[in-house]
């Protein structure tokens, strides 16, 4: 188990950050200021967040503490069979990888969306 904290923002968390959600803002600050904190924005979720709140994608992509995750071939194959690309890319991004052996936590303002899915969730509504 790693001491690093890896968090994937889903589209709802990204839109909430743009609306001043305090918990989302704290995550962004920590990812920028503290070693071992990593924040990810899957490209498909970023697009959906920008549709919900125009300007979100450009703003988040400019922040130094956030890594935008491209839709590579393996992600595209995982996303293709799902109902929504935003949720599917977020879930795919939370899976364990060599860089994130324990996977990542999905930050969201819609935790019910993730019920029954094999992911860990951080509710930004708290």
mmCIF file of N, CA and C in Angstrom:
data_model
loop_
_atom_site.group_PDB
_atom_site.id
_atom_site.type_symbol
_atom_site.label_atom_id
_atom_site.label_comp_id
_atom_site.label_asym_id
_atom_site.label_seq_id
_atom_site.Cartn_x
_atom_site.Cartn_y
_atom_site.Cartn_z
ATOM 1 N N UNK A 1 0.843 -1.186 0.000
ATOM 2 C CA UNK A 1 0.000 0.000 0.000
ATOM 3 C C UNK A 1 0.883 1.242 0.000
ATOM 4 N N UNK A 2 0.498 2.199 -0.785
ATOM 5 C CA UNK A 2 1.262 3.422 -0.963
ATOM 6 C C UNK A 2 0.759 4.515 -0.022
ATOM 7 N N UNK A 3 1.654 5.447 0.324
ATOM 8 C CA UNK A 3 1.252 6.597 1.134
ATOM 9 C C UNK A 3 0.649 7.701 0.283
ATOM 10 N N UNK A 4 0.813 7.615 -1.029
ATOM 11 C CA UNK A 4 0.269 8.628 -1.927
ATOM 12 C C UNK A 4 -1.250 8.535 -1.960
ATOM 13 N N UNK A 5 -1.885 9.680 -2.177
ATOM 14 C CA UNK A 5 -3.340 9.737 -2.286
ATOM 15 C C UNK A 5 -3.687 10.153 -3.709
ATOM 16 N N UNK A 6 -4.384 9.265 -4.415
ATOM 17 C CA UNK A 6 -4.776 9.498 -5.799
ATOM 18 C C UNK A 6 -6.282 9.676 -5.847
ATOM 19 N N UNK A 7 -6.722 10.803 -6.415
ATOM 20 C CA UNK A 7 -8.143 11.113 -6.474
ATOM 21 C C UNK A 7 -8.523 11.490 -7.902
ATOM 22 N N UNK A 8 -9.584 10.867 -8.395
ATOM 23 C CA UNK A 8 -10.137 11.161 -9.711
ATOM 24 C C UNK A 8 -11.376 12.030 -9.514
ATOM 25 N N UNK A 9 -11.409 13.166 -10.167
ATOM 26 C CA UNK A 9 -12.595 14.011 -10.136
ATOM 27 C C UNK A 9 -13.563 13.533 -11.212
ATOM 28 N N UNK A 10 -14.802 13.236 -10.840
ATOM 29 C CA UNK A 10 -15.781 12.926 -11.878
ATOM 30 C C UNK A 10 -16.365 14.252 -12.373
ATOM 31 N N UNK A 11 -17.245 14.194 -13.350
ATOM 32 C CA UNK A 11 -17.780 15.419 -13.942
ATOM 33 C C UNK A 11 -18.531 16.274 -12.926
ATOM 34 N N UNK A 12 -19.211 15.640 -11.969
ATOM 35 C CA UNK A 12 -19.956 16.416 -10.971
ATOM 36 C C UNK A 12 -19.013 17.155 -10.036
ATOM 37 N N UNK A 13 -17.889 16.533 -9.695
ATOM 38 C CA UNK A 13 -16.903 17.178 -8.823
ATOM 39 C C UNK A 13 -16.250 18.356 -9.534
ATOM 40 N N UNK A 14 -15.984 18.190 -10.835
ATOM 41 C CA UNK A 14 -15.374 19.280 -11.602
ATOM 42 C C UNK A 14 -16.316 20.471 -11.690
ATOM 43 N N UNK A 15 -17.590 20.219 -11.973
ATOM 44 C CA UNK A 15 -18.563 21.307 -12.041
ATOM 45 C C UNK A 15 -18.711 21.974 -10.677
ATOM 46 N N UNK A 16 -18.688 21.176 -9.617
ATOM 47 C CA UNK A 16 -18.796 21.724 -8.260
ATOM 48 C C UNK A 16 -17.596 22.604 -7.924
ATOM 49 N N UNK A 17 -16.412 22.201 -8.380
ATOM 50 C CA UNK A 17 -15.214 23.019 -8.144
ATOM 51 C C UNK A 17 -15.385 24.390 -8.790
ATOM 52 N N UNK A 18 -15.961 24.413 -9.971
ATOM 53 C CA UNK A 18 -16.192 25.672 -10.670
ATOM 54 C C UNK A 18 -17.251 26.543 -10.009
ATOM 55 N N UNK A 19 -18.063 25.923 -9.170
ATOM 56 C CA UNK A 19 -19.110 26.658 -8.453
ATOM 57 C C UNK A 19 -18.690 26.999 -7.030
ATOM 58 N N UNK A 20 -17.416 26.760 -6.706
ATOM 59 C CA UNK A 20 -16.907 27.138 -5.391
ATOM 60 C C UNK A 20 -17.098 26.116 -4.287
ATOM 61 N N UNK A 21 -17.328 24.844 -4.622
ATOM 62 C CA UNK A 21 -17.462 23.812 -3.596
ATOM 63 C C UNK A 21 -16.198 23.791 -2.739
ATOM 64 N N UNK A 22 -16.360 23.945 -1.447
ATOM 65 C CA UNK A 22 -15.233 24.067 -0.525
ATOM 66 C C UNK A 22 -14.364 22.805 -0.515
ATOM 67 N N UNK A 23 -14.981 21.632 -0.472
ATOM 68 C CA UNK A 23 -14.201 20.398 -0.425
ATOM 69 C C UNK A 23 -13.426 20.180 -1.726
ATOM 70 N N UNK A 24 -14.033 20.470 -2.864
ATOM 71 C CA UNK A 24 -13.325 20.354 -4.140
ATOM 72 C C UNK A 24 -12.153 21.327 -4.190
ATOM 73 N N UNK A 25 -12.367 22.535 -3.697
ATOM 74 C CA UNK A 25 -11.291 23.531 -3.665
ATOM 75 C C UNK A 25 -10.141 23.083 -2.774
ATOM 76 N N UNK A 26 -10.467 22.461 -1.665
ATOM 77 C CA UNK A 26 -9.409 21.954 -0.772
ATOM 78 C C UNK A 26 -8.605 20.840 -1.434
ATOM 79 N N UNK A 27 -9.281 19.961 -2.159
ATOM 80 C CA UNK A 27 -8.566 18.907 -2.888
ATOM 81 C C UNK A 27 -7.599 19.508 -3.902
ATOM 82 N N UNK A 28 -8.065 20.481 -4.641
ATOM 83 C CA UNK A 28 -7.222 21.129 -5.647
ATOM 84 C C UNK A 28 -6.025 21.799 -4.991
ATOM 85 N N UNK A 29 -6.250 22.473 -3.890
ATOM 86 C CA UNK A 29 -5.148 23.124 -3.173
ATOM 87 C C UNK A 29 -4.126 22.098 -2.679
ATOM 88 N N UNK A 30 -4.600 21.029 -2.069
ATOM 89 C CA UNK A 30 -3.686 20.004 -1.556
ATOM 90 C C UNK A 30 -2.880 19.347 -2.667
ATOM 91 N N UNK A 31 -3.533 19.061 -3.786
ATOM 92 C CA UNK A 31 -2.821 18.429 -4.907
ATOM 93 C C UNK A 31 -1.722 19.334 -5.432
ATOM 94 N N UNK A 32 -1.931 20.638 -5.320
ATOM 95 C CA UNK A 32 -0.914 21.591 -5.770
ATOM 96 C C UNK A 32 0.176 21.803 -4.724
ATOM 97 N N UNK A 33 -0.193 21.802 -3.456
ATOM 98 C CA UNK A 33 0.730 22.224 -2.400
ATOM 99 C C UNK A 33 1.413 21.098 -1.630
ATOM 100 N N UNK A 34 0.844 19.906 -1.615
ATOM 101 C CA UNK A 34 1.385 18.848 -0.770
ATOM 102 C C UNK A 34 1.903 17.670 -1.588
ATOM 103 N N UNK A 35 3.119 17.228 -1.267
ATOM 104 C CA UNK A 35 3.633 16.037 -1.962
ATOM 105 C C UNK A 35 2.802 14.813 -1.596
ATOM 106 N N UNK A 36 2.625 13.935 -2.561
ATOM 107 C CA UNK A 36 1.881 12.711 -2.320
ATOM 108 C C UNK A 36 0.389 12.821 -2.575
ATOM 109 N N UNK A 37 -0.091 14.000 -2.946
ATOM 110 C CA UNK A 37 -1.496 14.198 -3.292
ATOM 111 C C UNK A 37 -1.574 14.370 -4.801
ATOM 112 N N UNK A 38 -2.378 13.534 -5.455
ATOM 113 C CA UNK A 38 -2.491 13.567 -6.908
ATOM 114 C C UNK A 38 -3.965 13.636 -7.297
ATOM 115 N N UNK A 39 -4.280 14.566 -8.170
ATOM 116 C CA UNK A 39 -5.651 14.798 -8.602
ATOM 117 C C UNK A 39 -5.721 14.634 -10.117
ATOM 118 N N UNK A 40 -6.728 13.873 -10.580
ATOM 119 C CA UNK A 40 -6.842 13.543 -11.998
ATOM 120 C C UNK A 40 -8.199 13.979 -12.547
ATOM 121 N N UNK A 41 -8.173 14.452 -13.790
ATOM 122 C CA UNK A 41 -9.387 14.838 -14.498
ATOM 123 C C UNK A 41 -9.458 14.027 -15.784
ATOM 124 N N UNK A 42 -10.258 12.959 -15.825
ATOM 125 C CA UNK A 42 -10.404 12.197 -17.062
ATOM 126 C C UNK A 42 -11.008 13.092 -18.156
ATOM 127 N N UNK A 43 -10.461 13.024 -19.348
ATOM 128 C CA UNK A 43 -10.877 13.908 -20.441
ATOM 129 C C UNK A 43 -12.375 13.843 -20.714
ATOM 130 N N UNK A 44 -12.962 12.655 -20.717
ATOM 131 C CA UNK A 44 -14.403 12.536 -21.000
ATOM 132 C C UNK A 44 -15.239 13.214 -19.916
ATOM 133 N N UNK A 45 -14.823 13.105 -18.673
ATOM 134 C CA UNK A 45 -15.531 13.763 -17.576
ATOM 135 C C UNK A 45 -15.338 15.275 -17.655
ATOM 136 N N UNK A 46 -14.168 15.698 -18.095
ATOM 137 C CA UNK A 46 -13.882 17.118 -18.246
ATOM 138 C C UNK A 46 -14.813 17.743 -19.295
ATOM 139 N N UNK A 47 -15.033 17.038 -20.387
ATOM 140 C CA UNK A 47 -15.950 17.514 -21.436
ATOM 141 C C UNK A 47 -17.363 17.649 -20.869
ATOM 142 N N UNK A 48 -17.814 16.644 -20.152
ATOM 143 C CA UNK A 48 -19.172 16.673 -19.602
ATOM 144 C C UNK A 48 -19.323 17.783 -18.561
ATOM 145 N N UNK A 49 -18.292 17.995 -17.740
ATOM 146 C CA UNK A 49 -18.335 19.082 -16.758
ATOM 147 C C UNK A 49 -18.415 20.435 -17.460
ATOM 148 N N UNK A 50 -17.710 20.564 -18.583
ATOM 149 C CA UNK A 50 -17.740 21.818 -19.325
ATOM 150 C C UNK A 50 -19.104 22.039 -19.979
ATOM 151 N N UNK A 51 -19.762 20.975 -20.370
ATOM 152 C CA UNK A 51 -21.122 21.105 -20.913
ATOM 153 C C UNK A 51 -22.081 21.589 -19.836
ATOM 154 N N UNK A 52 -21.902 21.088 -18.621
ATOM 155 C CA UNK A 52 -22.770 21.482 -17.506
ATOM 156 C C UNK A 52 -22.454 22.900 -17.029
ATOM 157 N N UNK A 53 -21.186 23.262 -17.077
ATOM 158 C CA UNK A 53 -20.747 24.583 -16.612
ATOM 159 C C UNK A 53 -19.653 25.072 -17.553
ATOM 160 N N UNK A 54 -20.018 25.810 -18.600
ATOM 161 C CA UNK A 54 -19.033 26.270 -19.590
ATOM 162 C C UNK A 54 -17.860 27.019 -18.944
ATOM 163 N N UNK A 55 -16.660 26.699 -19.415
ATOM 164 C CA UNK A 55 -15.436 27.302 -18.886
ATOM 165 C C UNK A 55 -14.719 26.412 -17.885
ATOM 166 N N UNK A 56 -15.402 25.384 -17.400
ATOM 167 C CA UNK A 56 -14.819 24.487 -16.395
ATOM 168 C C UNK A 56 -13.580 23.780 -16.921
ATOM 169 N N UNK A 57 -13.654 23.257 -18.136
ATOM 170 C CA UNK A 57 -12.535 22.488 -18.691
ATOM 171 C C UNK A 57 -11.280 23.340 -18.809
ATOM 172 N N UNK A 58 -11.419 24.513 -19.369
ATOM 173 C CA UNK A 58 -10.262 25.393 -19.544
ATOM 174 C C UNK A 58 -9.663 25.786 -18.189
ATOM 175 N N UNK A 59 -10.521 26.079 -17.233
ATOM 176 C CA UNK A 59 -10.055 26.477 -15.904
ATOM 177 C C UNK A 59 -9.306 25.334 -15.212
ATOM 178 N N UNK A 60 -9.908 24.155 -15.172
ATOM 179 C CA UNK A 60 -9.282 23.030 -14.476
ATOM 180 C C UNK A 60 -7.994 22.577 -15.165
ATOM 181 N N UNK A 61 -7.996 22.575 -16.491
ATOM 182 C CA UNK A 61 -6.811 22.144 -17.223
ATOM 183 C C UNK A 61 -5.621 23.075 -16.983
ATOM 184 N N UNK A 62 -5.892 24.307 -16.595
ATOM 185 C CA UNK A 62 -4.819 25.277 -16.347
ATOM 186 C C UNK A 62 -4.234 25.174 -14.942
ATOM 187 N N UNK A 63 -4.879 24.446 -14.062
ATOM 188 C CA UNK A 63 -4.403 24.348 -12.676
ATOM 189 C C UNK A 63 -3.226 23.373 -12.577
ATOM 190 N N UNK A 64 -2.160 23.780 -11.903
ATOM 191 C CA UNK A 64 -0.961 22.928 -11.859
ATOM 192 C C UNK A 64 -1.104 21.642 -11.067
ATOM 193 N N UNK A 65 -2.067 21.540 -10.174
ATOM 194 C CA UNK A 65 -2.204 20.342 -9.357
ATOM 195 C C UNK A 65 -3.069 19.261 -9.970
ATOM 196 N N UNK A 66 -3.592 19.497 -11.179
ATOM 197 C CA UNK A 66 -4.499 18.539 -11.799
ATOM 198 C C UNK A 66 -3.862 17.962 -13.059
ATOM 199 N N UNK A 67 -3.897 16.636 -13.163
ATOM 200 C CA UNK A 67 -3.416 15.944 -14.350
ATOM 201 C C UNK A 67 -4.612 15.510 -15.179
ATOM 202 N N UNK A 68 -4.671 15.985 -16.420
ATOM 203 C CA UNK A 68 -5.742 15.569 -17.323
ATOM 204 C C UNK A 68 -5.357 14.224 -17.926
ATOM 205 N N UNK A 69 -6.253 13.251 -17.809
ATOM 206 C CA UNK A 69 -6.000 11.913 -18.336
ATOM 207 C C UNK A 69 -6.620 11.775 -19.714
ATOM 208 N N UNK A 70 -5.783 11.504 -20.701
ATOM 209 C CA UNK A 70 -6.235 11.357 -22.078
ATOM 210 C C UNK A 70 -7.084 10.108 -22.251
ATOM 211 N N UNK A 71 -7.846 10.110 -23.313
ATOM 212 C CA UNK A 71 -8.620 8.935 -23.693
ATOM 213 C C UNK A 71 -7.738 8.109 -24.636
ATOM 214 N N UNK A 72 -6.917 7.248 -24.036
ATOM 215 C CA UNK A 72 -6.049 6.391 -24.843
ATOM 216 C C UNK A 72 -6.845 5.165 -25.304
ATOM 217 N N UNK A 73 -6.206 4.278 -26.039
ATOM 218 C CA UNK A 73 -6.919 3.135 -26.615
ATOM 219 C C UNK A 73 -7.574 2.262 -25.559
ATOM 220 N N UNK A 74 -6.845 1.915 -24.495
ATOM 221 C CA UNK A 74 -7.441 1.036 -23.483
ATOM 222 C C UNK A 74 -8.606 1.725 -22.768
ATOM 223 N N UNK A 75 -8.495 3.034 -22.541
ATOM 224 C CA UNK A 75 -9.607 3.769 -21.933
ATOM 225 C C UNK A 75 -10.795 3.823 -22.890
ATOM 226 N N UNK A 76 -10.517 4.040 -24.172
ATOM 227 C CA UNK A 76 -11.596 4.103 -25.163
ATOM 228 C C UNK A 76 -12.350 2.782 -25.236
ATOM 229 N N UNK A 77 -11.629 1.692 -25.160
ATOM 230 C CA UNK A 77 -12.277 0.378 -25.201
ATOM 231 C C UNK A 77 -13.146 0.157 -23.964
ATOM 232 N N UNK A 78 -12.697 0.621 -22.820
ATOM 233 C CA UNK A 78 -13.470 0.489 -21.590
ATOM 234 C C UNK A 78 -14.706 1.386 -21.615
ATOM 235 N N UNK A 79 -14.564 2.577 -22.177
ATOM 236 C CA UNK A 79 -15.643 3.552 -22.214
ATOM 237 C C UNK A 79 -16.716 3.177 -23.228
ATOM 238 N N UNK A 80 -16.306 2.566 -24.323
ATOM 239 C CA UNK A 80 -17.213 2.303 -25.441
ATOM 240 C C UNK A 80 -18.462 1.511 -25.047
ATOM 241 N N UNK A 81 -18.359 0.635 -24.091
ATOM 242 C CA UNK A 81 -19.491 -0.198 -23.718
ATOM 243 C C UNK A 81 -20.366 0.366 -22.622
ATOM 244 N N UNK A 82 -20.087 1.569 -22.150
ATOM 245 C CA UNK A 82 -20.831 2.145 -21.029
ATOM 246 C C UNK A 82 -21.874 3.145 -21.501
ATOM 247 N N UNK A 83 -22.821 3.448 -20.631
ATOM 248 C CA UNK A 83 -23.902 4.374 -20.969
ATOM 249 C C UNK A 83 -23.405 5.815 -21.082
ATOM 250 N N UNK A 84 -22.580 6.250 -20.145
ATOM 251 C CA UNK A 84 -22.048 7.615 -20.206
ATOM 252 C C UNK A 84 -20.537 7.565 -20.217
ATOM 253 N N UNK A 85 -19.961 8.330 -21.094
ATOM 254 C CA UNK A 85 -18.504 8.355 -21.214
ATOM 255 C C UNK A 85 -17.842 8.980 -19.989
ATOM 256 N N UNK A 86 -18.468 9.990 -19.410
ATOM 257 C CA UNK A 86 -17.877 10.676 -18.260
ATOM 258 C C UNK A 86 -17.699 9.719 -17.082
ATOM 259 N N UNK A 87 -18.755 9.012 -16.715
ATOM 260 C CA UNK A 87 -18.671 8.073 -15.589
ATOM 261 C C UNK A 87 -17.748 6.913 -15.922
ATOM 262 N N UNK A 88 -17.839 6.412 -17.144
ATOM 263 C CA UNK A 88 -17.002 5.277 -17.542
ATOM 264 C C UNK A 88 -15.520 5.639 -17.525
ATOM 265 N N UNK A 89 -15.157 6.814 -18.013
ATOM 266 C CA UNK A 89 -13.749 7.209 -18.016
ATOM 267 C C UNK A 89 -13.263 7.462 -16.593
ATOM 268 N N UNK A 90 -14.115 8.018 -15.746
ATOM 269 C CA UNK A 90 -13.744 8.226 -14.337
ATOM 270 C C UNK A 90 -13.495 6.895 -13.642
ATOM 271 N N UNK A 91 -14.407 5.940 -13.872
ATOM 272 C CA UNK A 91 -14.242 4.621 -13.258
ATOM 273 C C UNK A 91 -12.974 3.940 -13.777
ATOM 274 N N UNK A 92 -12.738 4.011 -15.066
ATOM 275 C CA UNK A 92 -11.535 3.426 -15.652
ATOM 276 C C UNK A 92 -10.276 4.061 -15.035
ATOM 277 N N UNK A 93 -10.310 5.380 -14.860
ATOM 278 C CA UNK A 93 -9.156 6.097 -14.301
ATOM 279 C C UNK A 93 -8.884 5.710 -12.850
ATOM 280 N N UNK A 94 -9.902 5.238 -12.153
ATOM 281 C CA UNK A 94 -9.739 4.857 -10.746
ATOM 282 C C UNK A 94 -9.185 3.447 -10.572
ATOM 283 N N UNK A 95 -9.095 2.686 -11.656
ATOM 284 C CA UNK A 95 -8.558 1.325 -11.561
ATOM 285 C C UNK A 95 -7.069 1.349 -11.216
ATOM 286 N N UNK A 96 -6.573 0.306 -10.572
ATOM 287 C CA UNK A 96 -5.128 0.236 -10.284
ATOM 288 C C UNK A 96 -4.296 0.234 -11.573
ATOM 289 N N UNK A 97 -3.166 0.911 -11.507
ATOM 290 C CA UNK A 97 -2.187 0.963 -12.592
ATOM 291 C C UNK A 97 -0.812 0.838 -11.964
ATOM 292 N N UNK A 98 0.230 0.688 -12.758
ATOM 293 C CA UNK A 98 1.575 0.675 -12.164
ATOM 294 C C UNK A 98 1.893 1.965 -11.394
ATOM 295 N N UNK A 99 1.380 3.101 -11.872
ATOM 296 C CA UNK A 99 1.606 4.375 -11.177
ATOM 297 C C UNK A 99 0.714 4.519 -9.944
ATOM 298 N N UNK A 100 -0.439 3.853 -9.959
ATOM 299 C CA UNK A 100 -1.415 3.912 -8.867
ATOM 300 C C UNK A 100 -1.788 2.489 -8.478
ATOM 301 N N UNK A 101 -0.882 1.756 -7.812
ATOM 302 C CA UNK A 101 -1.135 0.336 -7.538
ATOM 303 C C UNK A 101 -2.377 0.076 -6.687
ATOM 304 N N UNK A 102 -2.788 1.036 -5.886
ATOM 305 C CA UNK A 102 -3.989 0.872 -5.067
ATOM 306 C C UNK A 102 -5.219 1.476 -5.732
ATOM 307 N N UNK A 103 -5.055 1.947 -6.955
ATOM 308 C CA UNK A 103 -6.149 2.612 -7.635
ATOM 309 C C UNK A 103 -6.327 4.018 -7.110
ATOM 310 N N UNK A 104 -7.471 4.600 -7.377
ATOM 311 C CA UNK A 104 -7.756 5.971 -6.952
ATOM 312 C C UNK A 104 -9.171 6.040 -6.393
ATOM 313 N N UNK A 105 -9.417 7.092 -5.663
ATOM 314 C CA UNK A 105 -10.728 7.381 -5.094
ATOM 315 C C UNK A 105 -11.439 8.325 -6.062
ATOM 316 N N UNK A 106 -12.727 8.127 -6.267
ATOM 317 C CA UNK A 106 -13.489 9.035 -7.117
ATOM 318 C C UNK A 106 -14.166 10.083 -6.242
ATOM 319 N N UNK A 107 -13.836 11.353 -6.497
ATOM 320 C CA UNK A 107 -14.496 12.465 -5.814
ATOM 321 C C UNK A 107 -15.732 12.839 -6.633
ATOM 322 N N UNK A 108 -16.860 13.015 -5.952
ATOM 323 C CA UNK A 108 -18.131 13.238 -6.645
ATOM 324 C C UNK A 108 -19.103 14.011 -5.770
ATOM 325 N N UNK A 109 -20.061 14.652 -6.413
ATOM 326 C CA UNK A 109 -21.192 15.211 -5.679
ATOM 327 C C UNK A 109 -22.441 14.364 -5.916
ATOM 328 N N UNK A 110 -22.259 13.247 -6.630
ATOM 329 C CA UNK A 110 -23.368 12.322 -6.903
ATOM 330 C C UNK A 110 -22.965 10.905 -6.486
ATOM 331 N N UNK A 111 -22.798 10.673 -5.187
ATOM 332 C CA UNK A 111 -22.312 9.366 -4.733
ATOM 333 C C UNK A 111 -23.230 8.193 -5.081
ATOM 334 N N UNK A 112 -24.525 8.437 -5.215
ATOM 335 C CA UNK A 112 -25.442 7.343 -5.571
ATOM 336 C C UNK A 112 -25.131 6.775 -6.950
ATOM 337 N N UNK A 113 -24.548 7.586 -7.830
ATOM 338 C CA UNK A 113 -24.155 7.126 -9.162
ATOM 339 C C UNK A 113 -23.190 5.955 -9.065
ATOM 340 N N UNK A 114 -22.403 5.922 -8.002
ATOM 341 C CA UNK A 114 -21.341 4.928 -7.867
ATOM 342 C C UNK A 114 -21.729 3.723 -7.034
ATOM 343 N N UNK A 115 -22.962 3.703 -6.502
ATOM 344 C CA UNK A 115 -23.411 2.555 -5.705
ATOM 345 C C UNK A 115 -23.371 1.294 -6.561
ATOM 346 N N UNK A 116 -22.808 0.246 -6.006
ATOM 347 C CA UNK A 116 -22.718 -1.028 -6.701
ATOM 348 C C UNK A 116 -21.531 -1.145 -7.648
ATOM 349 N N UNK A 117 -20.790 -0.066 -7.808
ATOM 350 C CA UNK A 117 -19.601 -0.097 -8.669
ATOM 351 C C UNK A 117 -18.372 -0.410 -7.811
ATOM 352 N N UNK A 118 -17.374 -1.046 -8.396
ATOM 353 C CA UNK A 118 -16.184 -1.422 -7.620
ATOM 354 C C UNK A 118 -15.184 -0.270 -7.476
ATOM 355 N N UNK A 119 -15.652 0.837 -6.885
ATOM 356 C CA UNK A 119 -14.795 2.006 -6.691
ATOM 357 C C UNK A 119 -14.961 2.551 -5.280
ATOM 358 N N UNK A 120 -13.939 3.252 -4.831
ATOM 359 C CA UNK A 120 -14.026 3.981 -3.568
ATOM 360 C C UNK A 120 -14.471 5.402 -3.898
ATOM 361 N N UNK A 121 -15.317 5.984 -3.041
ATOM 362 C CA UNK A 121 -15.931 7.276 -3.334
ATOM 363 C C UNK A 121 -15.680 8.256 -2.206
ATOM 364 N N UNK A 122 -15.417 9.506 -2.588
ATOM 365 C CA UNK A 122 -15.324 10.619 -1.656
ATOM 366 C C UNK A 122 -16.477 11.572 -1.983
ATOM 367 N N UNK A 123 -17.435 11.685 -1.067
ATOM 368 C CA UNK A 123 -18.614 12.523 -1.273
ATOM 369 C C UNK A 123 -18.266 13.971 -0.961
ATOM 370 N N UNK A 124 -18.329 14.830 -1.969
ATOM 371 C CA UNK A 124 -17.990 16.251 -1.792
ATOM 372 C C UNK A 124 -19.158 17.059 -1.270
ATOM 373 N N UNK A 125 -20.253 16.410 -0.917
ATOM 374 C CA UNK A 125 -21.407 17.102 -0.357
ATOM 375 C C UNK A 125 -21.312 17.249 1.159
ATOM 376 N N UNK A 126 -20.413 16.517 1.759
ATOM 377 C CA UNK A 126 -20.328 16.462 3.227
ATOM 378 C C UNK A 126 -20.051 17.804 3.849
#
